Short mmCIF file of C-alpha atoms and ligand atoms in Angstrom, two decimals:
data_model
loop_
_atom_site.label_atom_id
_atom_site.label_comp_id
_atom_site.label_asym_id
_atom_site.label_seq_id
_atom_site.Cartn_x
_atom_site.Cartn_y
_atom_site.Cartn_z
CA MET H 1 0.00 0.00 0.00
CA SER H 2 1.26 3.45 -0.70
CA TRP H 3 -0.09 6.26 1.48
CA ASP H 4 0.31 9.73 0.03
CA PRO H 5 0.50 12.61 2.56
CA ALA H 6 -0.44 15.16 -0.13
CA GLN H 7 -3.62 13.31 -1.12
CA TYR H 8 -4.48 12.62 2.54
CA GLY H 9 -3.82 16.27 3.38
CA LEU H 10 -6.43 17.60 0.93
CA PHE H 11 -9.05 17.47 3.69
CA LEU H 12 -6.79 17.59 6.71
CA ASP H 13 -9.06 19.88 8.77
CA GLN H 14 -12.04 17.56 8.35
CA ARG H 15 -9.93 14.47 9.04
CA THR H 16 -8.42 16.03 12.17
CA ARG H 17 -11.79 16.97 13.66
CA PRO H 18 -12.49 13.44 15.08
CA ALA H 19 -8.89 13.33 16.38
CA ALA H 20 -9.62 16.51 18.35
CA ASP H 21 -13.00 15.22 19.53
CA LEU H 22 -11.40 12.00 20.80
CA LEU H 23 -8.66 13.95 22.59
CA ALA H 24 -11.16 16.33 24.21
CA HIS H 25 -12.80 13.43 26.09
CA ILE H 26 -9.61 11.86 27.52
CA ARG H 27 -9.58 12.27 31.30
CA LEU H 28 -5.88 11.94 32.12
CA ASP H 29 -4.00 14.79 33.81
CA ALA H 30 -0.42 14.41 32.67
CA PRO H 31 0.42 11.16 30.86
CA ALA H 32 4.23 10.95 30.79
CA HIS H 33 4.56 8.62 27.78
CA ILE H 34 2.12 8.74 24.88
CA ALA H 35 1.99 6.70 21.66
CA ASP H 36 0.04 7.85 18.58
CA LEU H 37 -0.58 4.73 16.47
CA GLY H 38 -1.03 5.39 12.74
CA CYS H 39 0.17 8.97 13.26
CA GLY H 40 0.08 9.75 9.52
CA PRO H 41 1.52 13.19 8.68
CA GLY H 42 1.56 14.10 12.38
CA ASN H 43 -1.73 16.01 12.55
CA SER H 44 -3.15 13.91 15.42
CA THR H 45 0.26 13.79 17.15
CA GLY H 46 0.44 17.59 17.03
CA LEU H 47 -2.81 17.83 18.99
CA LEU H 48 -1.41 15.51 21.68
CA ALA H 49 1.79 17.58 21.92
CA THR H 50 -0.21 20.79 22.32
CA ARG H 51 -2.33 19.39 25.16
CA TRP H 52 0.60 17.71 26.97
CA PRO H 53 3.76 19.67 26.04
CA LYS H 54 5.86 17.90 28.72
CA ALA H 55 4.96 14.36 27.64
CA ALA H 56 7.35 12.11 25.72
CA ILE H 57 5.39 11.37 22.55
CA THR H 58 6.07 8.62 20.02
CA GLY H 59 4.32 8.73 16.64
CA ILE H 60 4.23 5.36 14.90
CA ASP H 61 3.27 4.65 11.29
CA SER H 62 4.13 2.04 8.65
CA SER H 63 4.42 4.61 5.84
CA GLN H 64 7.83 6.25 5.37
CA ALA H 65 6.20 8.98 3.25
CA MET H 66 3.83 9.87 6.09
CA LEU H 67 6.65 9.81 8.64
CA GLU H 68 8.83 12.05 6.48
CA LYS H 69 6.05 14.64 6.41
CA ALA H 70 5.49 14.26 10.17
CA ARG H 71 9.21 14.67 10.93
CA LYS H 72 9.29 17.97 9.01
CA THR H 73 6.40 19.42 11.02
CA ALA H 74 7.69 18.35 14.48
CA PRO H 75 11.33 17.20 14.57
CA HIS H 76 11.31 16.99 18.41
CA ILE H 77 8.79 14.11 18.46
CA ASP H 78 10.05 10.51 18.35
CA TRP H 79 8.79 9.15 14.99
CA GLN H 80 9.02 5.41 14.45
CA CYS H 81 8.23 3.10 11.54
CA ALA H 82 6.37 -0.07 12.57
CA ASP H 83 3.45 -2.26 11.59
CA ILE H 84 0.87 -1.97 14.38
CA ALA H 85 -0.49 -5.40 13.43
CA GLN H 86 2.68 -6.81 15.06
CA TRP H 87 3.54 -4.00 17.48
CA ARG H 88 3.85 -4.32 21.25
CA ALA H 89 5.34 -1.61 23.50
CA GLU H 90 8.69 -2.35 25.14
CA THR H 91 7.57 -0.37 28.20
CA PRO H 92 3.94 0.57 28.87
CA PHE H 93 2.51 3.94 27.83
CA GLN H 94 0.15 6.00 30.00
CA LEU H 95 -1.82 6.81 26.85
CA ILE H 96 -2.11 4.85 23.63
CA TYR H 97 -4.09 6.93 21.18
CA SER H 98 -5.14 6.04 17.67
CA ASN H 99 -7.24 8.09 15.27
CA ALA H 100 -8.35 6.44 12.01
CA LEU H 101 -5.93 3.51 11.88
CA LEU H 102 -7.30 0.44 13.61
CA HIS H 103 -10.10 -0.27 11.10
CA TRP H 104 -7.23 -1.08 8.71
CA LEU H 105 -6.22 -4.01 10.91
CA ASP H 106 -7.97 -7.38 11.25
CA ASN H 107 -8.76 -9.66 14.14
CA HIS H 108 -9.87 -7.07 16.67
CA ALA H 109 -10.52 -9.83 19.21
CA VAL H 110 -6.74 -10.27 19.50
CA LEU H 111 -5.57 -6.78 18.51
CA PHE H 112 -7.36 -4.69 21.16
CA PRO H 113 -6.46 -6.79 24.24
CA ARG H 114 -2.85 -6.77 22.96
CA LEU H 115 -2.86 -2.96 22.64
CA LEU H 116 -4.45 -2.65 26.07
CA SER H 117 -1.65 -4.78 27.53
CA SER H 118 0.77 -2.02 26.43
CA VAL H 119 -1.12 0.58 28.52
CA ALA H 120 0.15 1.24 32.06
CA LYS H 121 -2.23 0.76 35.00
CA GLY H 122 -4.15 4.03 35.45
CA GLY H 123 -3.63 4.87 31.76
CA ALA H 124 -5.93 4.71 28.76
CA LEU H 125 -6.39 3.34 25.26
CA ALA H 126 -8.21 5.96 23.13
CA VAL H 127 -9.50 4.98 19.70
CA GLN H 128 -11.50 6.39 16.81
CA MET H 129 -12.44 4.20 13.83
CA PRO H 130 -14.77 4.92 10.92
CA ARG H 131 -17.88 2.73 11.09
CA ASN H 132 -19.27 3.61 7.69
CA PHE H 133 -18.64 0.43 5.72
CA ASP H 134 -22.30 0.35 4.64
CA ALA H 135 -22.19 3.95 3.35
CA PRO H 136 -22.85 4.61 -0.37
CA SER H 137 -19.14 5.40 -0.91
CA HIS H 138 -18.10 1.91 0.26
CA ARG H 139 -20.96 0.19 -1.58
CA ILE H 140 -19.94 1.94 -4.81
CA ILE H 141 -16.28 0.97 -4.36
CA ALA H 142 -17.31 -2.67 -3.74
CA SER H 143 -19.69 -2.78 -6.67
CA VAL H 144 -17.14 -1.39 -9.17
CA ALA H 145 -14.26 -3.47 -7.76
CA GLN H 146 -16.30 -6.67 -8.04
CA SER H 147 -17.31 -6.03 -11.66
CA ALA H 148 -15.35 -6.76 -14.86
CA PRO H 149 -12.56 -6.05 -15.61
CA TRP H 150 -11.61 -5.08 -12.03
CA ALA H 151 -12.70 -8.19 -10.13
CA ALA H 152 -9.75 -10.29 -11.36
CA LYS H 153 -7.17 -7.57 -10.66
CA LEU H 154 -8.54 -6.55 -7.27
CA ASP H 155 -9.32 -10.02 -5.94
CA GLY H 156 -8.59 -10.13 -2.20
CA ARG H 157 -7.91 -6.37 -1.98
CA LEU H 158 -11.42 -5.30 -0.98
CA ARG H 159 -11.69 -4.95 2.78
CA GLU H 160 -14.52 -6.68 4.60
CA ASN H 161 -16.13 -4.56 7.30
CA PRO H 162 -13.62 -4.97 10.16
CA VAL H 163 -15.38 -2.75 12.72
CA ALA H 164 -17.97 -4.31 15.03
CA ALA H 165 -20.82 -2.63 16.92
CA PRO H 166 -19.88 -0.52 19.99
CA ASP H 167 -21.03 -3.13 22.56
CA TYR H 168 -18.56 -5.64 21.06
CA TYR H 169 -15.62 -3.45 22.15
CA TYR H 170 -17.21 -2.84 25.54
CA HIS H 171 -17.48 -6.60 26.20
CA LEU H 172 -14.00 -7.23 24.78
CA LEU H 173 -12.22 -4.73 27.05
CA SER H 174 -14.41 -4.50 30.15
CA GLU H 175 -12.66 -7.27 32.08
CA ASP H 176 -9.37 -5.33 32.15
CA CYS H 177 -10.74 -1.79 32.39
CA GLU H 178 -12.14 0.32 35.21
CA ILE H 179 -14.16 2.57 32.92
CA ILE H 180 -14.98 2.49 29.21
CA ASP H 181 -16.35 5.64 27.63
CA ILE H 182 -17.80 4.69 24.25
CA TRP H 183 -19.87 6.60 21.71
CA GLU H 184 -20.58 7.18 18.04
CA THR H 185 -20.77 10.44 16.13
CA SER H 186 -22.19 10.95 12.65
CA TYR H 187 -20.34 13.82 11.03
CA LEU H 188 -21.50 15.73 8.02
CA HIS H 189 -18.16 16.51 6.44
CA VAL H 190 -18.54 19.57 4.23
CA LEU H 191 -16.06 19.14 1.38
CA GLU H 192 -14.82 21.79 -1.03
CA GLY H 193 -13.88 21.24 -4.66
CA GLU H 194 -14.66 19.03 -7.62
CA ASP H 195 -15.03 15.25 -7.17
CA ALA H 196 -14.67 15.82 -3.44
CA VAL H 197 -15.73 12.39 -2.20
CA LEU H 198 -13.55 10.71 -4.81
CA ASN H 199 -10.59 12.83 -3.70
CA TRP H 200 -11.31 11.98 -0.07
CA ILE H 201 -11.36 8.21 -0.65
CA LYS H 202 -8.29 8.37 -2.94
CA GLY H 203 -6.43 9.36 0.25
CA THR H 204 -7.78 6.43 2.30
CA ALA H 205 -10.18 3.66 1.21
CA LEU H 206 -8.83 3.41 -2.34
CA VAL H 207 -5.17 3.18 -1.28
CA PRO H 208 -4.92 -0.67 -1.32
CA LEU H 209 -6.97 -0.95 -4.54
CA LEU H 210 -5.02 1.63 -6.54
CA ALA H 211 -1.78 -0.04 -5.43
CA ALA H 212 -2.81 -3.12 -7.44
CA LEU H 213 -3.38 -1.19 -10.71
CA ASP H 214 -1.02 0.41 -13.24
CA ASP H 215 -1.43 4.09 -14.18
CA ASP H 216 -3.86 3.53 -17.08
CA GLU H 217 -5.94 1.10 -15.06
CA GLN H 218 -6.04 3.54 -12.15
CA ASN H 219 -7.39 6.26 -14.46
CA ASP H 220 -10.12 3.98 -15.87
CA PHE H 221 -11.09 2.70 -12.43
CA ILE H 222 -11.26 6.22 -11.02
CA CYS H 223 -13.36 7.43 -13.99
CA GLU H 224 -15.90 4.70 -13.34
CA LEU H 225 -16.08 5.55 -9.65
CA ALA H 226 -16.26 9.31 -10.25
CA ALA H 227 -19.60 9.24 -12.07
CA ARG H 228 -21.25 6.99 -9.50
CA LEU H 229 -19.91 8.93 -6.53
CA ALA H 230 -21.03 12.23 -8.08
CA ALA H 231 -24.57 10.83 -8.42
CA ALA H 232 -24.59 9.55 -4.81
CA TYR H 233 -23.05 12.74 -3.38
CA PRO H 234 -24.19 15.61 -5.63
CA ARG H 235 -22.22 18.83 -5.52
CA ARG H 236 -24.29 21.73 -4.20
CA GLN H 237 -24.74 24.98 -6.10
CA ASP H 238 -22.26 26.64 -3.73
CA GLY H 239 -19.64 24.13 -4.89
CA ARG H 240 -19.61 22.10 -1.66
CA THR H 241 -20.36 18.39 -1.22
CA LEU H 242 -21.88 16.90 1.92
CA PHE H 243 -20.32 13.61 3.05
CA PRO H 244 -22.09 11.87 5.98
CA PHE H 245 -19.64 9.77 7.97
CA ARG H 246 -20.25 7.63 11.09
CA ARG H 247 -17.36 7.09 13.49
CA LEU H 248 -16.92 4.97 16.62
CA PHE H 249 -14.96 6.31 19.60
CA PHE H 250 -13.88 4.68 22.82
CA ILE H 251 -11.56 5.47 25.70
CA ALA H 252 -10.75 2.43 27.84
CA TYR H 253 -9.16 3.28 31.22
CA ARG H 254 -7.10 0.54 32.91
C1 SAM W 1 -6.19 7.58 7.95
S1 SAM W 1 -4.51 7.83 8.39
C2 SAM W 1 -4.63 8.53 10.01
C3 SAM W 1 -3.63 9.63 10.23
C4 SAM W 1 -3.79 10.44 11.53
N1 SAM W 1 -3.75 9.59 12.71
C5 SAM W 1 -5.05 11.27 11.57
O1 SAM W 1 -5.62 11.39 12.67
O2 SAM W 1 -5.47 11.85 10.56
C6 SAM W 1 -4.02 6.18 8.70
C7 SAM W 1 -2.52 6.01 8.87
O3 SAM W 1 -2.29 4.67 9.29
C8 SAM W 1 -1.11 4.19 8.67
N2 SAM W 1 -1.17 2.73 8.66
C9 SAM W 1 -1.94 1.92 7.89
N3 SAM W 1 -1.74 0.63 8.22
C10 SAM W 1 -0.80 0.63 9.21
C11 SAM W 1 -0.18 -0.39 9.98
N4 SAM W 1 -0.47 -1.68 9.78
N5 SAM W 1 0.72 -0.04 10.93
C12 SAM W 1 1.04 1.27 11.14
N6 SAM W 1 0.46 2.28 10.45
C13 SAM W 1 -0.45 1.97 9.50
C14 SAM W 1 -1.11 4.83 7.30
O4 SAM W 1 0.19 4.90 6.78
C15 SAM W 1 -1.71 6.20 7.60
O5 SAM W 1 -0.69 7.15 7.83
#
């Protein structure tokens, strides 16, 4: 997969809003060591550093391109390259925070207890994941990717819905947690510009699919998606496009 900080950054304000909303609900006074999993270009990490300027913060991502961008914006933060699917902290963190990464990883039944085991007693695991896999954008991606000629090329690349209902995470983590604060928010992202929803998903959901196609194929695939997305998410007369988006949040305190 090849994550592109420039494409991701097209809507950085809208993408950072849930990161800020998650952070605003964390009830920890002064966590000394914080990890930001899937830190991307450093936007979510920057929020953590502003709230807790004395904390030692580690931003972790598997994309060198994202980390390069992050390093330029905040050289004083410890940026590390790792695959969170395999990651375990060497010493526990008071806060493990992750905005918009963990829906990319499978087997949540194993993943979340493992992440929680890297949180120090009295600390917290704070997570935001999109829970919009039944939205028109995802249904359109699936329908085009499963049709000819794309089905053969994209076989195995389409992600199944990896995010369960909120009570699943409550049951999963409640044995090891004192308190779990869990909620959903449906945003109405207001996007500027032409083909806004297409440009949004080019920075995220389409990343693994486009990685399997050559340049000409990418153009054809994107053309097919563009028309269907424009019909599902019509651009308003003022040039803006409304993009409803449901997200799941939880903060699990050990
Ligand atoms: C949607 S971005 C989130 C960026 C940022 N946290 C934010 O709040 O906007 C997801 C990030 O997760 C990273 N990522 C995807 N799979 C990963 C994995 N297995 N391990 C570590 N990082 C991963 C991507 O490189 C990307 O930077």
